[in-house]
Short mmCIF file of C-alpha atoms and ligand atoms in Angstrom, two decimals:
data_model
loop_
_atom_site.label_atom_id
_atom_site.label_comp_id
_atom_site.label_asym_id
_atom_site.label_seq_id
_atom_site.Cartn_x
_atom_site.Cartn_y
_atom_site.Cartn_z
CA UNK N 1 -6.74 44.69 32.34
CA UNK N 2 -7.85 40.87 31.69
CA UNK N 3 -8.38 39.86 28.57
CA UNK N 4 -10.05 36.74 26.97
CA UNK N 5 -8.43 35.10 24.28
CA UNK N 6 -9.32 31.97 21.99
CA UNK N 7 -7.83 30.54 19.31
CA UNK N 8 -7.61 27.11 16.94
CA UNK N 9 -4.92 25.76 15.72
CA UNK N 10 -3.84 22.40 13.84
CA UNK N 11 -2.10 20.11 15.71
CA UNK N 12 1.62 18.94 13.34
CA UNK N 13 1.60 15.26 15.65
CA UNK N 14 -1.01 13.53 16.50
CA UNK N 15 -0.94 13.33 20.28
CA UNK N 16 -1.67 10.19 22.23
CA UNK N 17 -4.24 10.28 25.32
CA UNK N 18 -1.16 10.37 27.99
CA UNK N 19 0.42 13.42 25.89
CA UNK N 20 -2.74 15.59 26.01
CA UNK N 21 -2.93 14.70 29.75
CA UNK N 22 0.21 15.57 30.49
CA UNK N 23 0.31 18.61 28.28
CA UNK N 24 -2.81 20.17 30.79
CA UNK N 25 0.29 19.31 33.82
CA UNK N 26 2.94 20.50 32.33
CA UNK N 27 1.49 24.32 32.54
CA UNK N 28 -0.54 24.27 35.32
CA UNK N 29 2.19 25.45 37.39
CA UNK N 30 3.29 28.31 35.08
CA UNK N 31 -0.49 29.04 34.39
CA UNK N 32 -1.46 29.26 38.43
CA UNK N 33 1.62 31.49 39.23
CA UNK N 34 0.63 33.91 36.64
CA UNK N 35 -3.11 33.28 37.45
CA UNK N 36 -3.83 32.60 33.43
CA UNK N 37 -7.30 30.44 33.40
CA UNK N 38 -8.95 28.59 30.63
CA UNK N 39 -8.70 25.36 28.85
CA UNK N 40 -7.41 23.38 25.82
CA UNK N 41 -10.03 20.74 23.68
CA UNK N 42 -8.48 18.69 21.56
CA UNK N 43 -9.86 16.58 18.60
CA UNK N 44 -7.12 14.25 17.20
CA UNK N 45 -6.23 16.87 15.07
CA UNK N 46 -7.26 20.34 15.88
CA UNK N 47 -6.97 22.44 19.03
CA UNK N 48 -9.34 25.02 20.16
CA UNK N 49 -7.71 27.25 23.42
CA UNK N 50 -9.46 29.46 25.99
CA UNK N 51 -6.92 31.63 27.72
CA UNK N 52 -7.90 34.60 30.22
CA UNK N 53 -5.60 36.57 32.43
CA UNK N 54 -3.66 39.89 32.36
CA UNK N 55 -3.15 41.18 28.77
CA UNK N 56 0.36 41.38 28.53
CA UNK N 57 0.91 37.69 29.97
CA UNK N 58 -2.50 36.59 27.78
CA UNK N 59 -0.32 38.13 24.62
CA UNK N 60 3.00 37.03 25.21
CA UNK N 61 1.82 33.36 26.01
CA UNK N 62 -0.06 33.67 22.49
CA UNK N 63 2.78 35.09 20.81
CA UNK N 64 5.05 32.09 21.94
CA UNK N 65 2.14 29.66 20.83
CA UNK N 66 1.89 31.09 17.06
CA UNK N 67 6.04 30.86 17.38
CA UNK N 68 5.47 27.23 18.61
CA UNK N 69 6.09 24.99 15.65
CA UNK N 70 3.79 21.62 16.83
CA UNK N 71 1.06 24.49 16.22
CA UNK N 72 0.36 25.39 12.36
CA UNK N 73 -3.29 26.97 10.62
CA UNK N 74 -3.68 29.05 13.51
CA UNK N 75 -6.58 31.28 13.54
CA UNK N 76 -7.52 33.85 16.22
CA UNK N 77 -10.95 33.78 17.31
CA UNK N 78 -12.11 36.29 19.96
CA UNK N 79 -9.68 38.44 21.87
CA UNK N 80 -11.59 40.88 24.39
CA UNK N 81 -11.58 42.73 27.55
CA UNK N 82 -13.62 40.86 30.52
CA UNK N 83 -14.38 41.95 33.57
CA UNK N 84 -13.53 39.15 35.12
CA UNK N 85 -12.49 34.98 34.41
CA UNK N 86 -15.41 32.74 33.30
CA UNK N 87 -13.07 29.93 33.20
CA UNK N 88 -11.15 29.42 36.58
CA UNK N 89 -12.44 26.12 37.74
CA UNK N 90 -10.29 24.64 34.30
CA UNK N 91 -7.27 26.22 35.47
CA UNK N 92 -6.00 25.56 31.70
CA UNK N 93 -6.67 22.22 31.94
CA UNK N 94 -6.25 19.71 28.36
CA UNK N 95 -9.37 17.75 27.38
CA UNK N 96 -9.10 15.18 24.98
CA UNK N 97 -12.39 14.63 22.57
CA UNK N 98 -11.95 12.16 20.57
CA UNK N 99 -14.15 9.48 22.33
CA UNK N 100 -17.20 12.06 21.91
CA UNK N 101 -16.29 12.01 18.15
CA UNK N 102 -18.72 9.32 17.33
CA UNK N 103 -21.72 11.44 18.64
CA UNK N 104 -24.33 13.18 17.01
CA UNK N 105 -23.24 16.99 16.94
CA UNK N 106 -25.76 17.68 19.85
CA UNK N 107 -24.95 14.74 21.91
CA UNK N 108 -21.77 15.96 22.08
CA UNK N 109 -22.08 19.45 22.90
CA UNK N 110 -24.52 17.67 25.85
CA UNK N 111 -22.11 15.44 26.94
CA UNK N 112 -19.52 18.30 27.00
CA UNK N 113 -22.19 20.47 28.83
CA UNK N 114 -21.78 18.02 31.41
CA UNK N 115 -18.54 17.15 31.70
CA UNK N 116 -17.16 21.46 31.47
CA UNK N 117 -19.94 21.75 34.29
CA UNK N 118 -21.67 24.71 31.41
CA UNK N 119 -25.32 25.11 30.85
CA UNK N 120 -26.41 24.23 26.87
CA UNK N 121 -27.59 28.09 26.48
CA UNK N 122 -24.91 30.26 26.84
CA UNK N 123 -24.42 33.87 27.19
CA UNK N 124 -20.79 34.39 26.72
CA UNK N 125 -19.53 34.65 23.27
CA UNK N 126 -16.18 33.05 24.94
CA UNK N 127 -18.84 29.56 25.88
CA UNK N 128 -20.83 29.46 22.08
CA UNK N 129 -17.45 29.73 20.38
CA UNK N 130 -16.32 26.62 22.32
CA UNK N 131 -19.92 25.00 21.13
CA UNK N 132 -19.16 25.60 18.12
CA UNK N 133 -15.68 23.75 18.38
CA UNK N 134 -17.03 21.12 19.81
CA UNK N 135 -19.82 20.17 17.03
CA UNK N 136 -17.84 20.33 14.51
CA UNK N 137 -17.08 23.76 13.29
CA UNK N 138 -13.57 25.11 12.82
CA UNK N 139 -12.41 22.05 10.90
CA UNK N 140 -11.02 22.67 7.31
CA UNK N 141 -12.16 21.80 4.54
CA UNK N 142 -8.79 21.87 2.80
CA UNK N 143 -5.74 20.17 4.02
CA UNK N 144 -3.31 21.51 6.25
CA UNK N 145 -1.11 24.05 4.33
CA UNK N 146 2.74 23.82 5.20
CA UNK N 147 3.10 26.98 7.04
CA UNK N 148 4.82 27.92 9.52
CA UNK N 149 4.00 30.49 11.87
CA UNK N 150 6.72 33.53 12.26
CA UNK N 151 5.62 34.44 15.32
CA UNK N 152 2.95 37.08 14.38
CA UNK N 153 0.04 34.92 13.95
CA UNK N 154 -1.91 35.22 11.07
CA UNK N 155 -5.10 36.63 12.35
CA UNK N 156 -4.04 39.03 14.62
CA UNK N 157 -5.26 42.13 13.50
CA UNK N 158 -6.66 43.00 16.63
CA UNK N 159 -3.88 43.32 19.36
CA UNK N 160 -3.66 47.00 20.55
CA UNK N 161 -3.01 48.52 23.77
CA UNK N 162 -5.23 49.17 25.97
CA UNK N 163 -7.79 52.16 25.49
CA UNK N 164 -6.53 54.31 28.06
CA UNK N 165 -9.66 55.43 30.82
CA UNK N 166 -11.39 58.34 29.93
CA UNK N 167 -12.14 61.11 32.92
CA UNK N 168 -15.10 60.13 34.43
CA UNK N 169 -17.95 62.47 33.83
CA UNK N 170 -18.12 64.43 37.11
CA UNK N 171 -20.63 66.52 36.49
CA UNK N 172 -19.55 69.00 33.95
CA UNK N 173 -21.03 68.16 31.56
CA UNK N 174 -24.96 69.25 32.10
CA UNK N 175 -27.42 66.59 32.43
CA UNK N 176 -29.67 67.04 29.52
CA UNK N 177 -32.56 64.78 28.65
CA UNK N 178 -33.43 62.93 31.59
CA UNK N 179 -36.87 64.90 32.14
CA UNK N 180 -37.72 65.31 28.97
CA UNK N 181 -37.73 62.01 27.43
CA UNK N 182 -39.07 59.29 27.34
CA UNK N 183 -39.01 55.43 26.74
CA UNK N 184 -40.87 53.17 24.60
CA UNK N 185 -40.11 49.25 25.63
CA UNK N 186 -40.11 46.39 22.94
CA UNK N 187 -39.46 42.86 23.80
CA UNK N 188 -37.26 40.47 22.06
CA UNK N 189 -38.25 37.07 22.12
CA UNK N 190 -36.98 33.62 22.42
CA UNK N 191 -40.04 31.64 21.00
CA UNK N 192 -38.60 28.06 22.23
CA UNK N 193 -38.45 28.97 25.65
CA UNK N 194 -41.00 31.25 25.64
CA UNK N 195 -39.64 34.02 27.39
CA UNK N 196 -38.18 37.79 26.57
CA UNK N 197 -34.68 37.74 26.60
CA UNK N 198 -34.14 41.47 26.48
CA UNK N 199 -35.73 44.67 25.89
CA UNK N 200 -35.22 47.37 23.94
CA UNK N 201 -35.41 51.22 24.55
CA UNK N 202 -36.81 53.48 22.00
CA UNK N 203 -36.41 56.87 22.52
CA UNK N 204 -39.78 58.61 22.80
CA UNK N 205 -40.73 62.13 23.37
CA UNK N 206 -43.13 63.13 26.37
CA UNK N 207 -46.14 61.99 24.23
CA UNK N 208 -44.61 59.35 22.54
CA UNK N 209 -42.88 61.16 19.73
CA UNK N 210 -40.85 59.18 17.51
CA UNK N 211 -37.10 59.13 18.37
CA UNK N 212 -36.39 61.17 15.39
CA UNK N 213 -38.81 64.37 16.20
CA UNK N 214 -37.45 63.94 19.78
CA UNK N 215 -33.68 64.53 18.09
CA UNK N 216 -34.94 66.85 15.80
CA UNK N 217 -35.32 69.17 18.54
CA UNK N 218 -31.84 69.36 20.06
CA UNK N 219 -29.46 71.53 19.14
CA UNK N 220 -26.60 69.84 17.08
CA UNK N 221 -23.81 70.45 19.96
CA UNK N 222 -25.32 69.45 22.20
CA UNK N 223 -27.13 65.81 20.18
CA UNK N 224 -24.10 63.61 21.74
CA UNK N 225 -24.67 64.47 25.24
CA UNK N 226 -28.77 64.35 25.19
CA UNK N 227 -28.33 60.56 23.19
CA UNK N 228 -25.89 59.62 26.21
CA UNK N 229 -27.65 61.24 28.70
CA UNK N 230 -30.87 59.96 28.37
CA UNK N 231 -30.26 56.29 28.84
CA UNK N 232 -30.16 57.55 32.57
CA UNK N 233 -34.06 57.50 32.02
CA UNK N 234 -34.17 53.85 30.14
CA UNK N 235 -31.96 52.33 32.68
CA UNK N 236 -34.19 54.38 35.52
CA UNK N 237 -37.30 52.58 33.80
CA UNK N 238 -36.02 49.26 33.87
CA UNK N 239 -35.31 49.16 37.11
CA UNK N 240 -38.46 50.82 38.41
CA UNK N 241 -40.44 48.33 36.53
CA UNK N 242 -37.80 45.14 37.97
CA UNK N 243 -37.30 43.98 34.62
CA UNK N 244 -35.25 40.60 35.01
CA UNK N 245 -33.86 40.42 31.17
CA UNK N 246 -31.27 42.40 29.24
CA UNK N 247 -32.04 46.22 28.45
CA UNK N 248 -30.61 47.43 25.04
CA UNK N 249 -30.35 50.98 24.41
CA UNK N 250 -29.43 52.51 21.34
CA UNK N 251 -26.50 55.23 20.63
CA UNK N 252 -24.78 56.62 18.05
CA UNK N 253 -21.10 55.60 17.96
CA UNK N 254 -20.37 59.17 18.47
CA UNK N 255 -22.33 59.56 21.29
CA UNK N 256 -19.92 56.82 23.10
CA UNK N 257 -16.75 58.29 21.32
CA UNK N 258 -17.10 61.92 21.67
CA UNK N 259 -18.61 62.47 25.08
CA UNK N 260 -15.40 62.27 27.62
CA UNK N 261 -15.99 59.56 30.08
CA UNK N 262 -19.24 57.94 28.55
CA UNK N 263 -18.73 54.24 29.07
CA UNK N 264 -18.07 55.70 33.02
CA UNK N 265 -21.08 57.12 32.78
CA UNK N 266 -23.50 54.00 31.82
CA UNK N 267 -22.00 52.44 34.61
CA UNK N 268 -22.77 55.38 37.16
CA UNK N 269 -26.15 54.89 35.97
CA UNK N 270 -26.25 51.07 36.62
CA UNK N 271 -24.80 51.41 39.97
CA UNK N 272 -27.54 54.47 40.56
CA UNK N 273 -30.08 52.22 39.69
CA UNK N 274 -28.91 49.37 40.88
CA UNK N 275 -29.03 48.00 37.36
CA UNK N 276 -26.22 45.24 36.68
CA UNK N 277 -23.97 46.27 34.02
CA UNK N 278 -23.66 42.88 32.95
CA UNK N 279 -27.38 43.17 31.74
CA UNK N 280 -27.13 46.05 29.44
CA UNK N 281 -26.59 45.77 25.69
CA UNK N 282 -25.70 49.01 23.54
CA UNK N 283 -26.87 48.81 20.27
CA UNK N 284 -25.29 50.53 16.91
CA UNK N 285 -26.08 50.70 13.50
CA UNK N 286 -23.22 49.04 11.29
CA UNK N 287 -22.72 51.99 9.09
CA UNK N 288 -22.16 54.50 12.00
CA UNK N 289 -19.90 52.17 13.69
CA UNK N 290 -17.42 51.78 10.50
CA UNK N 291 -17.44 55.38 9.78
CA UNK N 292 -15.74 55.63 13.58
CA UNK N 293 -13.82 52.55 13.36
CA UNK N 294 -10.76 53.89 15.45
CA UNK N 295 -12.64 55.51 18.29
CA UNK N 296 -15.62 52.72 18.26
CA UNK N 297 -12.77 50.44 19.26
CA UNK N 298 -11.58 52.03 21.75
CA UNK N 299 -14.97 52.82 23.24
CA UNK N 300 -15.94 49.10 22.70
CA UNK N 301 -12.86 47.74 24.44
CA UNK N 302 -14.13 49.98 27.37
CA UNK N 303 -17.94 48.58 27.37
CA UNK N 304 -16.53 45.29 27.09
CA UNK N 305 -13.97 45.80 30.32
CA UNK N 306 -17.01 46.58 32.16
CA UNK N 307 -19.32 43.44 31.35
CA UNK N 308 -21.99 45.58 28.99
CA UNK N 309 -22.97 43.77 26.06
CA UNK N 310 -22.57 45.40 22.29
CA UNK N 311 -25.21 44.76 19.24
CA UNK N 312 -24.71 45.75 16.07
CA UNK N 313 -28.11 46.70 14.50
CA UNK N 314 -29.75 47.01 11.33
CA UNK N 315 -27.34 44.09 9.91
CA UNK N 316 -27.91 44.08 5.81
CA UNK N 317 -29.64 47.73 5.74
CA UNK N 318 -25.98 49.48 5.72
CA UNK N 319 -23.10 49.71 3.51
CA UNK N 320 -20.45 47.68 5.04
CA UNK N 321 -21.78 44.81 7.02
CA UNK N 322 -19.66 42.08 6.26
CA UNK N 323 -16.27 44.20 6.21
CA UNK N 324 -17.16 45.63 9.86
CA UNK N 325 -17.46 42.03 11.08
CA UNK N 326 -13.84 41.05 9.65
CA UNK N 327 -13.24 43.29 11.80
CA UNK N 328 -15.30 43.42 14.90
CA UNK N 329 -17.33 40.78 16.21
CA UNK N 330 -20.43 42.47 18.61
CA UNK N 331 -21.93 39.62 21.19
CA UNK N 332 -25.65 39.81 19.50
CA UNK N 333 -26.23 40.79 15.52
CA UNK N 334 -29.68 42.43 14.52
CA UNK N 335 -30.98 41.73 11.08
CA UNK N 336 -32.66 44.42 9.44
CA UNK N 337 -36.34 44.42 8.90
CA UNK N 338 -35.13 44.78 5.11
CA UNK N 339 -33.42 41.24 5.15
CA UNK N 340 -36.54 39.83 7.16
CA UNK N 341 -39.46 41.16 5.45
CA UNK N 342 -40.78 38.35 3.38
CA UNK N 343 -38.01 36.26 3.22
CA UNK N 344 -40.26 32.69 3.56
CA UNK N 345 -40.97 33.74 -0.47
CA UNK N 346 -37.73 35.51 -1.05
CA UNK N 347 -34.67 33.00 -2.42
CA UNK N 348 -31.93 35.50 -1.71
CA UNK N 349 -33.40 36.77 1.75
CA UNK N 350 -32.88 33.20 2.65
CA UNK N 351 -29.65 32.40 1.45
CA UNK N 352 -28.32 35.54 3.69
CA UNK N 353 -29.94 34.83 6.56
CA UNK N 354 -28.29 30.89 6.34
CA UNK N 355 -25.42 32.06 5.83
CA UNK N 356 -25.23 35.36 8.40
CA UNK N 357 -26.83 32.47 10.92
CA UNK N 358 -23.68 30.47 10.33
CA UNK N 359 -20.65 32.59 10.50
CA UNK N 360 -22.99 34.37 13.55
CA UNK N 361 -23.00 30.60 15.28
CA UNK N 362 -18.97 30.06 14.46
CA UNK N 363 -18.00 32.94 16.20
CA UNK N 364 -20.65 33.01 19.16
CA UNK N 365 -22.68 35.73 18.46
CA UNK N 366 -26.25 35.99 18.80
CA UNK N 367 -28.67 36.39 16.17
CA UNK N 368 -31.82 38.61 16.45
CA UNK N 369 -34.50 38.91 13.60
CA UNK N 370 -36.20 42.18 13.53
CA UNK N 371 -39.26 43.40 12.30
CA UNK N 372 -40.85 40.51 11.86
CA UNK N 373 -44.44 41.13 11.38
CA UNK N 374 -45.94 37.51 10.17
CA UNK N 375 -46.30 33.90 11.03
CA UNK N 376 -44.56 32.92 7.92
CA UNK N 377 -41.52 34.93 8.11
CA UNK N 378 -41.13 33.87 11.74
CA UNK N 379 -41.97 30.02 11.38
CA UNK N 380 -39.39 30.49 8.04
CA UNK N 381 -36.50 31.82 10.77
CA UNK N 382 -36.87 29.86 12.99
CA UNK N 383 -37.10 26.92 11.31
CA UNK N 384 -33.45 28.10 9.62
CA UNK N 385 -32.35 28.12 13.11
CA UNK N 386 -32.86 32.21 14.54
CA UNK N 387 -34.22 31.43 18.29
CA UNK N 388 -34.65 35.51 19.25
CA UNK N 389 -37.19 37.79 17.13
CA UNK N 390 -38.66 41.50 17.74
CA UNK N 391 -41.57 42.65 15.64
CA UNK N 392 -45.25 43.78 15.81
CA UNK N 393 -46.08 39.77 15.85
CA UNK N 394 -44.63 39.16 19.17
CA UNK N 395 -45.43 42.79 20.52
CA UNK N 396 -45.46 46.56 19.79
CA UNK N 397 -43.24 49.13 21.61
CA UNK N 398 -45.09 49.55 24.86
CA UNK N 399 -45.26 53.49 25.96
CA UNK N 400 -42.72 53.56 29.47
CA UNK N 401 -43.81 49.68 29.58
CA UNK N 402 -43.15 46.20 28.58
CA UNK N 403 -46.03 45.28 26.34
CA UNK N 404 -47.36 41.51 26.65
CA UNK N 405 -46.35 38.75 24.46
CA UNK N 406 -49.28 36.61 23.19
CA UNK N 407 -47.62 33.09 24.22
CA UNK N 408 -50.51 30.97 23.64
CA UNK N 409 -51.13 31.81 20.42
CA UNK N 410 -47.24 31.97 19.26
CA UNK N 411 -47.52 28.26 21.01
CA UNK N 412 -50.70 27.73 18.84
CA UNK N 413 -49.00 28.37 15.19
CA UNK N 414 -45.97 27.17 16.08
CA UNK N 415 -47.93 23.65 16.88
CA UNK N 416 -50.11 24.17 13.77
CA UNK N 417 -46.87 24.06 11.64
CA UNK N 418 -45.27 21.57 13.15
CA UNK N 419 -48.20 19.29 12.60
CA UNK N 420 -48.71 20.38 9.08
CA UNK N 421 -45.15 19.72 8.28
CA UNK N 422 -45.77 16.50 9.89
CA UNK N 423 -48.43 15.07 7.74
CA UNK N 424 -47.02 16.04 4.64
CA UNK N 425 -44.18 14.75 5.68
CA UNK N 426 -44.85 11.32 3.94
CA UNK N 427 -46.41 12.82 0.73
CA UNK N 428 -42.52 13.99 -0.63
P1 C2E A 1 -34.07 50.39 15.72
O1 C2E A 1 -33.07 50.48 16.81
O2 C2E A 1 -33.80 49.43 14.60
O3 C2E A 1 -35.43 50.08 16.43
C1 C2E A 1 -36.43 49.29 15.88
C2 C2E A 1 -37.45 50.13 15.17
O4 C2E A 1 -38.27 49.27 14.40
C3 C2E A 1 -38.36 50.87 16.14
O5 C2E A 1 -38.79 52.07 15.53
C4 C2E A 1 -39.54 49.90 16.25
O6 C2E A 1 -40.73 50.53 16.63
C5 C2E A 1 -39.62 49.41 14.83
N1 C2E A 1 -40.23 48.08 14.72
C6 C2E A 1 -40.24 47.09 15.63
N2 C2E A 1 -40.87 46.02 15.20
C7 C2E A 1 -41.30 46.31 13.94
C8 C2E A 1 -42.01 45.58 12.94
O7 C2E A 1 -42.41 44.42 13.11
N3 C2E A 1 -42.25 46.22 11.75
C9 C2E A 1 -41.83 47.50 11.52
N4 C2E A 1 -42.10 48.03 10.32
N5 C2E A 1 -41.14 48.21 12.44
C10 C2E A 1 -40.88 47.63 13.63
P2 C2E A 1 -38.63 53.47 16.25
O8 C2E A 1 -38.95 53.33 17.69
O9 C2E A 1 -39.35 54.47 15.41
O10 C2E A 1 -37.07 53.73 16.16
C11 C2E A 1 -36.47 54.00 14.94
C12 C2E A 1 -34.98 54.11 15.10
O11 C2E A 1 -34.62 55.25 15.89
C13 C2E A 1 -34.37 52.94 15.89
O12 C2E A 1 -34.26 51.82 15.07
C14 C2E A 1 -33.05 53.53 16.31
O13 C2E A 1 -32.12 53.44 15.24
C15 C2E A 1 -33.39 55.00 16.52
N6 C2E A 1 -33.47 55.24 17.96
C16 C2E A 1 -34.42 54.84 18.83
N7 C2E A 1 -34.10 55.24 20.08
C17 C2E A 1 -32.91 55.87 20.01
C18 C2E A 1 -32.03 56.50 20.96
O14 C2E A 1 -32.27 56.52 22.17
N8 C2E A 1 -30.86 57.03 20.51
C19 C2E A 1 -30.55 57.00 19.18
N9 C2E A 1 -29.40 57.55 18.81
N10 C2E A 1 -31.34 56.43 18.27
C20 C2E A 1 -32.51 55.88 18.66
MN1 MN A 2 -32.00 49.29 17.93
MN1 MN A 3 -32.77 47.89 14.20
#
């Protein structure tokens, strides 16, 4: 399996030019005999590392890095099945930063967007983790501590072996669902560029029941296998309609963990519907997920080996947000509607969402404000720095369709603000 791996560390010397270069040479034979990929930034002080390759080379290469002593403060950052290597053109190559240090944080990351050959938007937690690096994050505020690494790394909570494949579901297990229910389609918005980034799939029954009377009706034995089986019909949907974003589609954790072969499934539906896996999120709801830690995992390492996406929604409304997320990091985070609701008057609403926006930025995930059903709120979030919404503002759940977005007049108040922010500008 190939696995993705990033870390930072502090650098003990500090390392001339000629010594970073010829740190990137050193390797690159090692590195292209046991095909490991990726690359190394350095800052005059810290190091941030991409690595990607087989998992037990991608491990024991880490191991002997948090056992090498010109490392120290090193801190695991992502460590995740891909489906295959986003950084191959670096080869593990060493890039020295320090002349960028003088920029502005953005001019940087644009001048590293160039030179890394990466787009400024990125879609891989693996590429905003590297952003973050680069403009500054990941530095300490507190000096270097005198600690030496004994070969464990602190940090590493996460190494496991891999989640053995579950039996593909062959057919045994009935197809429930697929007739019987339906979709409703909700857009999620990035108001800055003005397009939908995703959609989601709301369970619906045949005359748009809400998901819960459509669960209501299944028999408890068999509520697992209708959740799972009826994504069949939301990935059918947005196909048929040639949708060209994400599709999210919500499941309970048990729904991936207890049906045999489930993550084989989604994917048997993609390829039916000639749907790329790589474009479908599965959304779950914090306070399931940590009630299944073990087998969400598992099930999680699985999604992720394939190139699906994972959310974790309802941020804030569950019980145990922040210790899930020690834990687990999902590529996009939902905030609840309860977090969002009013929070341009609410003191506390804000100081979460600040705060959820920056750990969410330092460790690449995607942020998504939900429910938001006024200009304030929205022109609040965004000006804190959330770029995707969902809520009645931008559009309703459209029966089996995508609603439309009303862009001119999202462009209209967002304009209006601006220029009232503008002239008051001089009055403070
Ligand atoms: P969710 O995943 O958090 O979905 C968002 C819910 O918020 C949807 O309700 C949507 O209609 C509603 N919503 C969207 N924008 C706004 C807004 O601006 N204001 C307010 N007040 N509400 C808004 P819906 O469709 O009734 O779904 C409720 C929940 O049912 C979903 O919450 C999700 O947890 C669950 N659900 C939906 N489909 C499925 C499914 O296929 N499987 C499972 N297991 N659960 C599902
Ligand atoms: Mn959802
Ligand atoms: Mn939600």
């Amino acid at each position: 399996m190939l696995v993705q791996l990033i870390y930072r560390s502090r650098s003990r010397f500090t390392l001339t030019y000629q010594e970073i270069q010829a740190l990137g040479s050193s390797w690159a034979e090692w590195n292209q005999e046991r095909r490991v990929y990726g690359m190394l930034l350095y800052d005059g002080e810290y190091f941030m590392q991409v690595l990607e390759g087989e998992e037990a080379t991608i491990d024991s290469l880490y191991a002997r890095i948090c056992s090498d002593v010109r490392h120290a403060d090193i801190v695991l950052l992502l460590r995740d099945p891909i489906p295959h290597t986003h950084f191959d053109q670096w080869r593990v190559g060493a890039l020295d930063m320090r002349d960028s240090l003088s920029l502005s944080s953005s001019a940087r990351w644009a001048h590293w967007c160039a030179t890394l050959g990466m787009q400024s938007h990125q879609e891989h937690r693996a590429a905003r983790i590297v952003e973050a690096f680069v403009r500054g994050r990941w530095r300490d505020p507190v000096p270097a501590v005198a600690w030496f690494s004994e070969g464990g790394g602190r940090g590493d909570r996460r190494r496991g072996r891999a989640a053995t494949s579950a039996a593909v579901s062959d057919g045994a297990v009935p197809m429930l669902g697929e007739g019987m229910a339906r979709f409703a389609l909700q857009p999620i918005v990035h108001t800055r560029d003005g397009r939908i980034t995703s959609v989601e799939a709301l369970l619906r029954g045949p005359q748009g029941e809400s998901p819960q009377t459509v669960l209501a009706t299944v028999p408890a034995e068999q509520m697992h296998a209708f959740d799972l089986h009826c994504k069949a019909g939301a990935i059918a949907l947005a196909a048929a309609l040639g949708l060209d974003c994400t599709l999210s589609i919500n499941l309970l954790p048990m729904s991936l963990v207890g049906n045999p072969g489930a993550v084989d499934f989604l994917v048997q539906q993609c390829q039916r519907y000639r749907w790329p896996v790589e474009r479908l999120m599965v959304e779950v709801t914090e306070e399931e997920a940590i009630t299944h830690i073990d087998g969400f995992r598992s099930a999680v390492r699985q999604l992720r080996a394939t190139g699906m996406q994972v959310a974790i929604d309802d941020f804030g409304a569950g019980h145990a947000g922040l210790s899930l997320l020690a834990d687990f990091q999902p590529d996009t985070l939902k905030l609840d509607k309860c977090i969002i609701q009013g929070v341009h008057t609410s003191g506390p609403r804000q100081a979460i969402v600040r705060s959820v926006i920056e750990f969410c930025f330092c460790l690449g995930i995607t942020v998504v404000a939900e429910g938001v059903e006024t200009e304030e709120e929205w022109q609040w979030l965004q000006s804190a720095g959330v770029r995707r919404f969902q809520g009645y503002l931008f559009a309703r759940p459209g029966f089996q369709c995508v609603p439309p977005v009303p862009w001119s007049s999202l462009l209209a108040i967002d304009k209006a603000t601006h220029t009232q922010r503008q002239t008051r500008l001089p009055m403070v």
